[in-house]
Coordinates of C-alpha atoms in Angstrom, one line a residue:
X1484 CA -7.2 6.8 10.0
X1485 CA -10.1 4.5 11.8
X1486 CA -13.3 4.7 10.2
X1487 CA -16.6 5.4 12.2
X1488 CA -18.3 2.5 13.2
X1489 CA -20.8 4.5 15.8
X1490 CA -21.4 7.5 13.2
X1491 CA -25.4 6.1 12.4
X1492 CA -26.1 6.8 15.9
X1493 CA -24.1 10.4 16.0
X1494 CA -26.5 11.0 13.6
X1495 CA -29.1 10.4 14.9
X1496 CA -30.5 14.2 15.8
X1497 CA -29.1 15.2 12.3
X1498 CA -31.4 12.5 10.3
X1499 CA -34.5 13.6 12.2
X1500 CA -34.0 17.0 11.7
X1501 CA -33.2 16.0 7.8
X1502 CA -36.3 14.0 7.6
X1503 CA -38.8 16.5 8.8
X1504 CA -37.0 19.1 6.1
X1505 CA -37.9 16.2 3.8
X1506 CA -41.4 15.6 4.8
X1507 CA -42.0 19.6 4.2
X1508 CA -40.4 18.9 0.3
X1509 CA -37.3 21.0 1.8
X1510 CA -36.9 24.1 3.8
X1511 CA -37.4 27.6 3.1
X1512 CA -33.8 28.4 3.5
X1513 CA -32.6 25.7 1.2
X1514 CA -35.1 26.4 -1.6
X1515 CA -34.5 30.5 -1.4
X1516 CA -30.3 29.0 -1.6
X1517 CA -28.2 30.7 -4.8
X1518 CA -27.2 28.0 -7.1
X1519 CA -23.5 27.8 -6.7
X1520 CA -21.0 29.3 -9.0
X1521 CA -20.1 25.8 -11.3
X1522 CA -16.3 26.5 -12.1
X1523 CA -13.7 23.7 -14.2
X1524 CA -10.1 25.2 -12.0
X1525 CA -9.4 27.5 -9.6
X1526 CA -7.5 30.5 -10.2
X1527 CA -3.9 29.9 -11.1
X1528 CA -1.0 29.1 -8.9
X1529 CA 2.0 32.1 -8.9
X1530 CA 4.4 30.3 -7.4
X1531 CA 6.0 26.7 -6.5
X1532 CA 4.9 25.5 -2.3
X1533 CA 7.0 23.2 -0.4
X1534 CA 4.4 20.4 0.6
X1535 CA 0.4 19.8 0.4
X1536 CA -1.6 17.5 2.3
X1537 CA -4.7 16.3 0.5
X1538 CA -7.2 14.1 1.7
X1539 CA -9.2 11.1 -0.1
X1540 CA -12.3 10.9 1.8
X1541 CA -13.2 7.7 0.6
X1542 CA -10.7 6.3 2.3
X1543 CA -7.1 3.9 1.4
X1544 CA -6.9 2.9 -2.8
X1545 CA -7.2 -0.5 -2.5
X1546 CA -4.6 -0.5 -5.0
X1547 CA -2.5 1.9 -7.3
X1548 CA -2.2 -0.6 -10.2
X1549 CA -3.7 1.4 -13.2
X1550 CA -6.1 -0.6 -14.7
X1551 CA -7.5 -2.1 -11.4
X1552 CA -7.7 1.5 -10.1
X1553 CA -11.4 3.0 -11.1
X1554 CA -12.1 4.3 -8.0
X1555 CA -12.1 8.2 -6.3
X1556 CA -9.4 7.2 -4.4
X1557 CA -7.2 4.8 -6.7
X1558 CA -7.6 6.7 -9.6
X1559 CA -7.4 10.1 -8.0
X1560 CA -3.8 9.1 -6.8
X1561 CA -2.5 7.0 -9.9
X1562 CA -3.1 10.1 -12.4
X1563 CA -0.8 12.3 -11.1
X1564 CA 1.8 9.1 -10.9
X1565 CA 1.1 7.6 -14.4
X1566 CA 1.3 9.6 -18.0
X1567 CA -1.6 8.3 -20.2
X1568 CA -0.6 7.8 -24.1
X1569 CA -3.3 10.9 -24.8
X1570 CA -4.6 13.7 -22.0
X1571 CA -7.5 15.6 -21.5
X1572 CA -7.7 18.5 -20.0
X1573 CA -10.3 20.4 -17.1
X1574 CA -12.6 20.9 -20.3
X1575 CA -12.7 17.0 -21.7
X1576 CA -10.6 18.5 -24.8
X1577 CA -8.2 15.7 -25.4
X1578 CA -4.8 15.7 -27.0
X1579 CA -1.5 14.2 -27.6
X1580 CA 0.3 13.3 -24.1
X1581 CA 3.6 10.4 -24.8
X1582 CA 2.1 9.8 -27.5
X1583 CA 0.2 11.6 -30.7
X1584 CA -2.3 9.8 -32.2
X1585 CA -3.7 9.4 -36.0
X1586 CA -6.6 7.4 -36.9
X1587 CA -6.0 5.6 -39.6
X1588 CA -9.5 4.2 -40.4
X1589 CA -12.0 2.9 -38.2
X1590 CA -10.4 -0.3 -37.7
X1591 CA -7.0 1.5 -37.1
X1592 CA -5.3 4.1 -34.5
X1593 CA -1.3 4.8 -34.7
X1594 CA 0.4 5.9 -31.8
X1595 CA 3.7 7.4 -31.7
X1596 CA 5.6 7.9 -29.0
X1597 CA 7.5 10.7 -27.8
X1598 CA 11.5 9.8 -27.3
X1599 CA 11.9 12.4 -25.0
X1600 CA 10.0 10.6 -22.4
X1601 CA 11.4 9.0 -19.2
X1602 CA 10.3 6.7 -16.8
X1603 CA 11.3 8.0 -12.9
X1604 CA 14.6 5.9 -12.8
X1605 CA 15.6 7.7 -15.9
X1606 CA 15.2 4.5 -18.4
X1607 CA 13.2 5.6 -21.9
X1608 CA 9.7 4.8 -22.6
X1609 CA 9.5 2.9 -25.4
X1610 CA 7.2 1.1 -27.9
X1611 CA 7.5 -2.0 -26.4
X1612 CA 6.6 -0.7 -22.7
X1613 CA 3.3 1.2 -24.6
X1614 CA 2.2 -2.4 -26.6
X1615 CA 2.7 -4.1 -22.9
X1616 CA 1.0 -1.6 -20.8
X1617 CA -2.0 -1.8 -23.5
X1618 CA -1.7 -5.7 -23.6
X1619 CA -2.1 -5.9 -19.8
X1620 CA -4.6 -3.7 -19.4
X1621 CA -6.8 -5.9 -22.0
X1622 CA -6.4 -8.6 -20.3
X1623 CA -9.9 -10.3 -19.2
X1624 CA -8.9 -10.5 -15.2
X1625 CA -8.9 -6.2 -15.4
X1626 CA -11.4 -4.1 -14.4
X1627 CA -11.0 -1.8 -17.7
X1628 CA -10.6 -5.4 -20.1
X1629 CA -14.2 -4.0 -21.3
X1630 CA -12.6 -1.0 -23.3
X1631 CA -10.8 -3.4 -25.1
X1632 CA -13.0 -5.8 -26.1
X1633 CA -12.8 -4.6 -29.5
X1634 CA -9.2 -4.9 -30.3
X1635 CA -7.5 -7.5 -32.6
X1636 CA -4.3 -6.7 -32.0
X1637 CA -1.8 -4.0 -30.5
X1638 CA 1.4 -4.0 -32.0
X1639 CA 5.0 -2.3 -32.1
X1640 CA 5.2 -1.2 -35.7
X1641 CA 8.6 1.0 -35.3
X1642 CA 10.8 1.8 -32.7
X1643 CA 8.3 4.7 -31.4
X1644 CA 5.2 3.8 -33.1
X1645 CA 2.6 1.1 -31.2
X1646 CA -0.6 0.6 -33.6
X1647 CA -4.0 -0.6 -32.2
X1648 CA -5.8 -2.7 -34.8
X1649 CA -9.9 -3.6 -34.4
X1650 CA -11.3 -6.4 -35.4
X1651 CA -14.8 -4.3 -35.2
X1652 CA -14.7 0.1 -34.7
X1653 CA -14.4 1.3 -31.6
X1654 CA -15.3 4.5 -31.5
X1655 CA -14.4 5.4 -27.6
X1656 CA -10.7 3.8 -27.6
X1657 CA -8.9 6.9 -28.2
X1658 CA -10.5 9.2 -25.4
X1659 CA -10.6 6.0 -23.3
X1660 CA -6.5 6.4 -23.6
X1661 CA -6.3 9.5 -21.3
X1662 CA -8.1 7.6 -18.4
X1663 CA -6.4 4.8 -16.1
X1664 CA -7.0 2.4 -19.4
X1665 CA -4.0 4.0 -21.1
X1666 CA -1.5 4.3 -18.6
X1667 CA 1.9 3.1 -19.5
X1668 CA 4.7 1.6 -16.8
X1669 CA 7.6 -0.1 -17.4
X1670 CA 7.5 -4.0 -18.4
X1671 CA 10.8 -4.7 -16.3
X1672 CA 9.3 -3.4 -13.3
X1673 CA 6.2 -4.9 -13.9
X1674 CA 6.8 -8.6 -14.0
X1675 CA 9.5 -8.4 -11.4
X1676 CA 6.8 -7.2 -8.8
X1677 CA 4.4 -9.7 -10.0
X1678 CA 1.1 -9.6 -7.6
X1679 CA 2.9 -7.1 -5.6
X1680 CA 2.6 -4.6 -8.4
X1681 CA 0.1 -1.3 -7.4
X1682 CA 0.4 -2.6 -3.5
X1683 CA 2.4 -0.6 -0.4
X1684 CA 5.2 -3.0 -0.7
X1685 CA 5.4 -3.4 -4.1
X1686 CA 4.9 0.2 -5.7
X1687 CA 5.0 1.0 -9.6
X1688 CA 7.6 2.6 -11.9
X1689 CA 5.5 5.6 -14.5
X1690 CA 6.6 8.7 -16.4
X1691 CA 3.8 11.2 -14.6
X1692 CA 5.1 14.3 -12.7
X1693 CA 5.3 12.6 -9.7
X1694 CA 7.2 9.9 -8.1
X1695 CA 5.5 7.3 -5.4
X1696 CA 7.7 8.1 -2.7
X1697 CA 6.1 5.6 0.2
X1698 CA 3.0 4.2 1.4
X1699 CA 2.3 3.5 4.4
X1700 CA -0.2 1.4 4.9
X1701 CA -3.3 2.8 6.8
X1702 CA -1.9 5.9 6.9
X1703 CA -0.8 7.9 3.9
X1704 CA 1.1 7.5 0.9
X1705 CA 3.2 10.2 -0.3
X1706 CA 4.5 11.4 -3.7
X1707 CA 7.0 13.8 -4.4
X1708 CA 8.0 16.0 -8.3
X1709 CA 9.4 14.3 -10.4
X1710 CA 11.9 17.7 -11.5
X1711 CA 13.1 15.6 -14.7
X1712 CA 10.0 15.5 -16.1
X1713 CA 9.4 15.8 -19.5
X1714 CA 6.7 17.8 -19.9
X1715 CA 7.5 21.2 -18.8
X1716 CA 4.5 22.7 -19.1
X1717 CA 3.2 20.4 -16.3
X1718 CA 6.4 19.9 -14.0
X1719 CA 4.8 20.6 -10.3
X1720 CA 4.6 23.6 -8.5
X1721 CA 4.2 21.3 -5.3
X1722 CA 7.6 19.7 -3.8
X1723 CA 5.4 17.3 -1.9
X1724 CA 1.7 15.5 -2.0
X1725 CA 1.3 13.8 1.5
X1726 CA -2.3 11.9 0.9
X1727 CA -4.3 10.9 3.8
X1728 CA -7.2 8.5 4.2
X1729 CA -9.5 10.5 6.8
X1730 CA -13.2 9.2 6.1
X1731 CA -15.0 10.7 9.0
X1732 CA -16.3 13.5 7.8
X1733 CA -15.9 15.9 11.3
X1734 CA -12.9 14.7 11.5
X1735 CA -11.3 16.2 8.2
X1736 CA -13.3 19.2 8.7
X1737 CA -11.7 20.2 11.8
X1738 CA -8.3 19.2 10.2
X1739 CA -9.2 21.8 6.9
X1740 CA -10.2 24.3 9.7
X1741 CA -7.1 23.8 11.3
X1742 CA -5.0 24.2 8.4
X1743 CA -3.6 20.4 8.8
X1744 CA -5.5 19.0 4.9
X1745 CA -4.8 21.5 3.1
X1746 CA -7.2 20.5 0.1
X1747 CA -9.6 17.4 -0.8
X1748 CA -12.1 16.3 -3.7
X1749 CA -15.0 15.0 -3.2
X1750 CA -16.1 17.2 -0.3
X1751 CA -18.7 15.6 1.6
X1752 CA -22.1 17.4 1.3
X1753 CA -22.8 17.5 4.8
X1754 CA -19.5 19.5 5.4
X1755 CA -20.7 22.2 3.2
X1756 CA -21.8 23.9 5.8
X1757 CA -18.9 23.9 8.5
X1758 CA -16.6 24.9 5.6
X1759 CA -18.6 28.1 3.8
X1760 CA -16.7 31.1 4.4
X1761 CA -14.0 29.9 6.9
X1762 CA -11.1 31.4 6.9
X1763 CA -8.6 29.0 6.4
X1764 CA -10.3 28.3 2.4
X1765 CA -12.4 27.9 0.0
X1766 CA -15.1 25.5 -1.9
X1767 CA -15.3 25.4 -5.3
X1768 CA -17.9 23.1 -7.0
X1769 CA -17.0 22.2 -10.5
X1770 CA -19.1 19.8 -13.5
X1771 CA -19.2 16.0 -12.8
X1772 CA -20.0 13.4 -14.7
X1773 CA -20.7 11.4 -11.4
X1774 CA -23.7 10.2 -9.3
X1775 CA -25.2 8.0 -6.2
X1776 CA -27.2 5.4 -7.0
X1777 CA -28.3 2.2 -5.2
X1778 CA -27.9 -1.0 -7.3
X1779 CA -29.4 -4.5 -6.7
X1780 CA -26.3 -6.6 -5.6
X1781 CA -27.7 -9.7 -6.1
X1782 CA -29.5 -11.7 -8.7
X1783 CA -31.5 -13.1 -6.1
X1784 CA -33.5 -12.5 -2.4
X1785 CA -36.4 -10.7 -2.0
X1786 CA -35.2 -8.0 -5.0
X1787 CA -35.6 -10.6 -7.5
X1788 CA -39.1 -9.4 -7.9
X1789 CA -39.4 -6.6 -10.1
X1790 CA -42.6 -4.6 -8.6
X1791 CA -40.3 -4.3 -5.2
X1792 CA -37.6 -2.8 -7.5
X1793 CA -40.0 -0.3 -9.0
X1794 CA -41.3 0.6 -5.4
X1795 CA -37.8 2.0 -4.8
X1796 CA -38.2 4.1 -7.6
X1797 CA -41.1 5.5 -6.3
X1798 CA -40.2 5.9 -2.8
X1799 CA -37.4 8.4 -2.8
X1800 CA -37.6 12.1 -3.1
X1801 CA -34.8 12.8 -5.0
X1802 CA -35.1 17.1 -5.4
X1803 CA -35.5 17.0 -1.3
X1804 CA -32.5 15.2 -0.9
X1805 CA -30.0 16.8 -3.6
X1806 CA -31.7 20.6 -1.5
X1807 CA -31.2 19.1 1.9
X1808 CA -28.4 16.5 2.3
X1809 CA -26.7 17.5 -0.7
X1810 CA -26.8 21.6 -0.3
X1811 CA -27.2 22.2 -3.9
X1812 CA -24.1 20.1 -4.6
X1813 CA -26.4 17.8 -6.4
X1814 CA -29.5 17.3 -8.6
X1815 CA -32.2 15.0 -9.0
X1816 CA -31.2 11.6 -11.4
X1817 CA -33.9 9.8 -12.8
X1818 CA -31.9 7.2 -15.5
X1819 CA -28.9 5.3 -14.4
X1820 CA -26.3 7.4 -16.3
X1821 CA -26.3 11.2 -15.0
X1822 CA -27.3 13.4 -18.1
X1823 CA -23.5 14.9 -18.0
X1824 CA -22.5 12.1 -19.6
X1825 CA -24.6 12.7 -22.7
X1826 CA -22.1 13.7 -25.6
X1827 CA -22.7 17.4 -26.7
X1828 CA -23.2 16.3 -30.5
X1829 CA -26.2 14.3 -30.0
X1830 CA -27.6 15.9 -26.6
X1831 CA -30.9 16.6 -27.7
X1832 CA -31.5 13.1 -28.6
X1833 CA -30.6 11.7 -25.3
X1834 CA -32.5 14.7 -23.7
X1835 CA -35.9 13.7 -25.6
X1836 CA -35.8 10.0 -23.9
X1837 CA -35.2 11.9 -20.4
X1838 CA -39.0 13.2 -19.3
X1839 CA -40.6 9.8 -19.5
X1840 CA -38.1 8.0 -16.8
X1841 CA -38.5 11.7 -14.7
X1842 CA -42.2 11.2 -15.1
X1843 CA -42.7 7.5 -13.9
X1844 CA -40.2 8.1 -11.0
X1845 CA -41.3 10.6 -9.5
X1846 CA -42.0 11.1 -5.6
X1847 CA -44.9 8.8 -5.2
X1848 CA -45.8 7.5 -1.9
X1849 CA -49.4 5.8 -2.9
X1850 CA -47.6 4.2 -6.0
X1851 CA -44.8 2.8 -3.9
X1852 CA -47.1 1.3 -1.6
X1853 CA -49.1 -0.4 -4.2
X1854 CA -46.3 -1.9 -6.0
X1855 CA -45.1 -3.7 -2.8
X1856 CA -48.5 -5.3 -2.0
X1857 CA -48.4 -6.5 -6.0
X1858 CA -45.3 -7.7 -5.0
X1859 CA -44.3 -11.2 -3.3
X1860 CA -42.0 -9.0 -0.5
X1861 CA -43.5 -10.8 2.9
X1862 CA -41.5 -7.7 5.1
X1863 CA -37.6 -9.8 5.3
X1864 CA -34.9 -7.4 5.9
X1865 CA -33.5 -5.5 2.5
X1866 CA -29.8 -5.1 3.1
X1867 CA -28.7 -2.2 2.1
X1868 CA -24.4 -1.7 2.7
X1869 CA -22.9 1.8 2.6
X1870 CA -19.5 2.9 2.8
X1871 CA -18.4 3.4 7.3
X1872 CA -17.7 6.9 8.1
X1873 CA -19.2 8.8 5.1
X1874 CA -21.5 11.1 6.5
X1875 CA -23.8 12.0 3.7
X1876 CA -23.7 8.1 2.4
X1877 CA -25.2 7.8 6.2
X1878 CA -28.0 9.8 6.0
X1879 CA -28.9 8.9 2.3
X1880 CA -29.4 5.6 3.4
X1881 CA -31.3 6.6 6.8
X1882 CA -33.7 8.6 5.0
X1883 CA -34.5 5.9 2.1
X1884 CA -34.3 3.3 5.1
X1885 CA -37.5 6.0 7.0
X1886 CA -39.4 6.2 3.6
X1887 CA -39.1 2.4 3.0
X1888 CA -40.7 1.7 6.2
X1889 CA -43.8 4.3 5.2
X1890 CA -44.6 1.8 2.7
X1891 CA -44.1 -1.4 4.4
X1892 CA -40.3 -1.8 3.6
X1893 CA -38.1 -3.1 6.0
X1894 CA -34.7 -1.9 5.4
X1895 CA -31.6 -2.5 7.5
X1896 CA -28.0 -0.1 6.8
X1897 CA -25.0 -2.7 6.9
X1898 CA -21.6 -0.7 7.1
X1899 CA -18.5 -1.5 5.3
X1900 CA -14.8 -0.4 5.7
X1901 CA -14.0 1.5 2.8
X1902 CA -11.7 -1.0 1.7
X1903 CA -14.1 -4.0 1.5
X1904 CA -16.9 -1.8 0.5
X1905 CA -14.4 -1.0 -2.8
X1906 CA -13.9 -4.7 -3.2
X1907 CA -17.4 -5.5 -2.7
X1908 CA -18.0 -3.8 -5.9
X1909 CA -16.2 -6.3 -8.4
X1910 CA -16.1 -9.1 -6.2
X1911 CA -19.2 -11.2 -5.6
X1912 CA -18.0 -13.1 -2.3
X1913 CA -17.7 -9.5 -0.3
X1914 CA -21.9 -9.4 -1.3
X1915 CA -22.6 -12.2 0.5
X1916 CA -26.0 -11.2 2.0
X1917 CA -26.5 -7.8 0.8
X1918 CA -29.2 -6.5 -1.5
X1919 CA -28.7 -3.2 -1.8
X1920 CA -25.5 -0.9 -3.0
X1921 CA -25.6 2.5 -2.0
X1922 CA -22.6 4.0 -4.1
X1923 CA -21.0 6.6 -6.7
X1924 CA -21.1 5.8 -10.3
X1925 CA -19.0 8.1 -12.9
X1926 CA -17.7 8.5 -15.9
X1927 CA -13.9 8.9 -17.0
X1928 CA -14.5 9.9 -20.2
X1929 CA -17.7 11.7 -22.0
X1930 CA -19.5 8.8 -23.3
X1931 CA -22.6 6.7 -22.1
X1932 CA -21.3 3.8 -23.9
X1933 CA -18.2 3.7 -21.1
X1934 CA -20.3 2.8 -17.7
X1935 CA -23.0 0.5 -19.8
X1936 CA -20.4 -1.4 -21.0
X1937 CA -19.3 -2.0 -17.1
X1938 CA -22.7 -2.2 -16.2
X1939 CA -25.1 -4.2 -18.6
X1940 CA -22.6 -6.3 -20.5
X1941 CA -22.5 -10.2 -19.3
X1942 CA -20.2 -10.6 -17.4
X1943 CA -19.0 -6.9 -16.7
X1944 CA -17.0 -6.0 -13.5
X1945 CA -20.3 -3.5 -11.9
X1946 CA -22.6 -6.2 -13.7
X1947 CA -23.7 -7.0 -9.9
X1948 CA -27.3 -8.1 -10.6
X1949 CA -26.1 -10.3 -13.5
X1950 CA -28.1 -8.7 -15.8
X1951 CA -28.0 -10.4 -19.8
X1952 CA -30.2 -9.0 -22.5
X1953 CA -28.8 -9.9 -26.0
X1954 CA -30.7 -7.2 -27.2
X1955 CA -28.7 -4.6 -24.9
X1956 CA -25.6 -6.6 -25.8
X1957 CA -26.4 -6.4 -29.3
X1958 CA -26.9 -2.3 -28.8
X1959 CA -23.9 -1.8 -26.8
X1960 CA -21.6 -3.8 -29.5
X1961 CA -23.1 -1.9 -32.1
X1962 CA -22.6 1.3 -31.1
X1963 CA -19.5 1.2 -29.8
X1964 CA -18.5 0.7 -34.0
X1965 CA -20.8 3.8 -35.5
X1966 CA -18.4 7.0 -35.3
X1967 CA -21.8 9.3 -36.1
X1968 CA -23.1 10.2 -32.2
X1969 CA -26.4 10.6 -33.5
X1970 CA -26.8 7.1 -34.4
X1971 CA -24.9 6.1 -31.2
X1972 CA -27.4 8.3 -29.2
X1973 CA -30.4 6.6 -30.9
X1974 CA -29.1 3.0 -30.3
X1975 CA -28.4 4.1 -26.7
X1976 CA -32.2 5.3 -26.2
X1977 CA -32.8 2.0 -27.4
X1978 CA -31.1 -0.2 -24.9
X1979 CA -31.7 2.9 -21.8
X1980 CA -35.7 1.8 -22.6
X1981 CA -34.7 -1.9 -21.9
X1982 CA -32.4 -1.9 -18.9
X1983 CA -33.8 0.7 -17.2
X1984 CA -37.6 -1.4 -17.2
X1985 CA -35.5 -3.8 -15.0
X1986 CA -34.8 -1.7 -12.8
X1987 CA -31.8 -2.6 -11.5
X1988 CA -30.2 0.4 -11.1
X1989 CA -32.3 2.9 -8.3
X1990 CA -30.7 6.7 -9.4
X1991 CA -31.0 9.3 -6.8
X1992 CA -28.8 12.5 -7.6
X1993 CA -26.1 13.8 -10.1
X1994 CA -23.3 15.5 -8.2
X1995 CA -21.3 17.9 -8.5
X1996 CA -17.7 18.1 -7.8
X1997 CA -17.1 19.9 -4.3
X1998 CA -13.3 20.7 -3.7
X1999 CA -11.8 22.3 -0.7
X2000 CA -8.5 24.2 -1.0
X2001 CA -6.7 26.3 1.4
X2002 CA -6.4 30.0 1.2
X2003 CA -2.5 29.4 0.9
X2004 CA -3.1 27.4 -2.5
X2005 CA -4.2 28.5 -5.9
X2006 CA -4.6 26.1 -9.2
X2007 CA -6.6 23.2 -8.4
X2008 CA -8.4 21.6 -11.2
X2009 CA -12.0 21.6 -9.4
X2010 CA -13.8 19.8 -12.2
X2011 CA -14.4 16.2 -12.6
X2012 CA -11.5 15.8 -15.6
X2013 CA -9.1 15.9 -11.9
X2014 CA -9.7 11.8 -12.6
X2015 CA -7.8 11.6 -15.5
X2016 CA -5.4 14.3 -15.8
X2017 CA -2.6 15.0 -13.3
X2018 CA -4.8 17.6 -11.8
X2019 CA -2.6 17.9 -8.6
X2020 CA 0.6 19.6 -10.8
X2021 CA -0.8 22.2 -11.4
X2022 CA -1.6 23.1 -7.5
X2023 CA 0.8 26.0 -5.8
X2024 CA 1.2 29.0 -3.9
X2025 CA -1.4 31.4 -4.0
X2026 CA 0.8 34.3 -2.7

């Protein structure tokens, strides 16, 4: 499906309109709104459908190889393919999955594996596949190699028991097992694809409800129920999950209208409106643990300097644009990890630290414009790159592009294919040039410690600026070995109040998850858990 390389200029009327709503705070109809209903799943499925078609607005995974799949797109395909060793569910509550778990000590987890579960070509899962499938994934060239850090050694200690030994705690492991981190495929399969693995040509072989059936490149990629399936509380009520790649935002509209995508996550905002009260289905917006943020892509160029960071955080109106662009879908962000993430055990520590970062950054115009003249900015262009063909991505940037220039900024919008956008996230080469990211951050599991570890560690896949404190390091290391989340929360206040001085990290809103389903379909998981659980089994006929 092409992306839309004129959609800044088709938006034109749309952004001006937006802007003067944003110029009044927002309008009288957005602020007089009802707060949408916030709902974990949809009401369930009574009966088994043929075939669903379900959209991934961000566009093509870039690949389906587990523990290079982080991504809305990658992961939201892989989970319903691969079975993690534990599972959460809609709620966060985790439990046993292939495997049950017992931790041992600190330093110690044992995982035993079920012996009743089969990979898709029938062959058992065994010890040996878990201890590789954990080996790979710790591996420095992955994206998730952070969660591992901590390990000394995963080994097969029986013929259905793998134990994961620390050479420090690490307190997030286990819950970090039900995300892409802990998915398990077959060795065989594995090194015979070699490089192919996770690609269109060279698939995978998992024990998850469903099958990869094809994937055409560019197009779609299809999965189909695995009816052997060992878990029978979870076998599919759907024959058929045809996924399609449909990034322009009108586009899938008219096709939900139409009846031709019958469902999607991550609802754009600014389809909100086109799709309240159709006929054809519904929206349900569900608790995320996800937000948009823009984040200095460099270590270098004109963002270098710190007051011209700060600016940024002065410069945006972040309540105007979660009421206006984001239809209540959203909230204003003023720390680098949405406050969703904060653990329930130790939330009012986390929520104490809150007010000052809300405080300095709020709405300030006369601010902003001081801290660039402090600055050495002499007016070069601030590249900012978005994801093509993602509407409300388009008009973020617009807006913070028209409030940049109020206060002497010169920003220009570089669009990406979604694909090299995806890459340009871990890969420094595709940031050739670019000062800006304008993206979504999350969280796959209910810890802080998961995305700062990605973030602020040296040397971390989304460390894009480059930052290295040893003091954060030191913070980060140390918490991820004390079990008590009140101590963790305290050590993480700590290190927030030094990374977030730097600034490299401009917050803007906390989403929440927006999913469309059509009024033949029942079940859908609509919170953000869909990432790591196969949310899509439990979809079926709402007659």
């Amino acid at each position: 499906m092409p992306a839309i390389n004129g959609k800044v200029s088709l938006l034109a009327g749309a952004i001006s309109c937006c802007a003067a709503a944003l110029a009044a705070h927002y309008s009288t109809n957005s602020a007089n709104a009802a707060e949408p209903e916030i709902v974990s799943r949809a009401p369930a499925a009574s009966s088994a459908v043929d075939s669903i078609v379900w959209n991934l607005p961000f566009g093509e995974p870039s690949t389906l190889d587990p523990p290079n799949a982080p991504t809305l797109s990658g992961a939201g395909v892989v989970s319903n393919l691969c079975d993690a060793l534990v599972t959460i569910d809609e709620n966060y509550n985790l439990s046993g999955n292939i495997a049950t778990f017992k931790v041992v000590n600190p330093n110690k987890i044992v995982y035993k594996i079920r012996t009743d579960v089969k990979f898709w070509d029938g062959s058992p899962v065994t010890a040996e596949d878990v201890a590789f499938s954990l080996k790979r994934a710790a591996e420095p060239a992955q994206i998730v190699s952070f969660l591992f850090q901590n390990v000394s050694s995963i080994d097969v200690t029986a013929p259905d028991e793998v134990t994961v030994s620390f050479s420090k705690p690490g307190e997030m492991f286990n819950a970090e097992m039900a995300t892409f981190a802990g998915m398990i495929m077959k060795k065989s399969y594995v090194d015979a694809a070699g490089k192919s693995l996770g690609t269109a040509t060279g698939g995978l072989m998992c024990s998850g409800p469903f099958k990869l059936d094809g994937w055409k490149a560019g197009d779609s990629i299809v999965i189909t129920r695995n009816d052997a399936y060992w878990n029978k509380q979870r076998i599919p009520l759907a024959k058929k999950v045809t996924f399609t790649f449909v990034t322009d935002t009108a586009a899938y509209v008219q096709a939900m209208k139409a009846g031709e995508i019958d469902g999607s996550y991550e609802v754009s905002p600014s389809a909100i409106p086109a799709l309240q009260g159709i006929n054809a289905g519904r929206l349900f917006y569900g608790p995320s643990m996800q937000s948009i943020q823009l984040q200095v892509a460099s270590p270098s160029g004109p963002l270098a300097d710190l007051k011209l960071r700060e600016a940024f955080q002065s410069l945006i109106d972040r309540d105007a644009i979660a009421k206006v662009v984001y239809k209540d879908a959203a909230v204003a962000q003023y720390t680098a990890l949405a406050p969703a993430t904060w653990q329930n055990d130790a939330r009012e520590i986390y929520a104490a630290a809150y007010p000052e970062f809300e405080k300095s950054r709020a709405f300030d115009v006369a601010r902003a414009q001081s801290l660039v003249k402090e600055s050495t900015y002499q007016g070069e262009p601030i590249v900012l790159a978005i994801s093509a063909g993602e509407e409300t991505t388009v008009r973020v940037a617009q807006l913070i592009q028209q409030q940049a220039k109020k206060v002497g900024v010169n920003v220009t919008i570089k669009q990406m294919q979604p694909l090299e956008f995806s890459e340009a996230q871990y890969d420094a080469a595709k940031r050739t040039g670019i000062d800006f990211v304008l993206g979504t951050n999350f969280n796959a599991a209910q810890d802080p410690l998961e995305p700062t570890g990605f973030v602020y560690l040296p040397g971390g896949f989304y460390n894009l600026s480059g930052f290295d404190d040893p003091e954060v390091t030191r913070l980060i290391n140390e918490s991820r070995q004390n079990f008590d989340p009140k101590e963790r929360a305290k050590m993480f206040v700590q290190m927030q109040d030094i990374y977030e001085k730097q600034s490299g990290t401009i917050p803007i809103v906390s989403q929440r998850t927006v999913t469309f389903l059509n009024k033949r379909l029942a079940g859908a998981v609509t919170s953000f858990g869909y990432l790591s659980m196969p949310a899509l089994a439990f979809v079926g006929s709402a007659q």
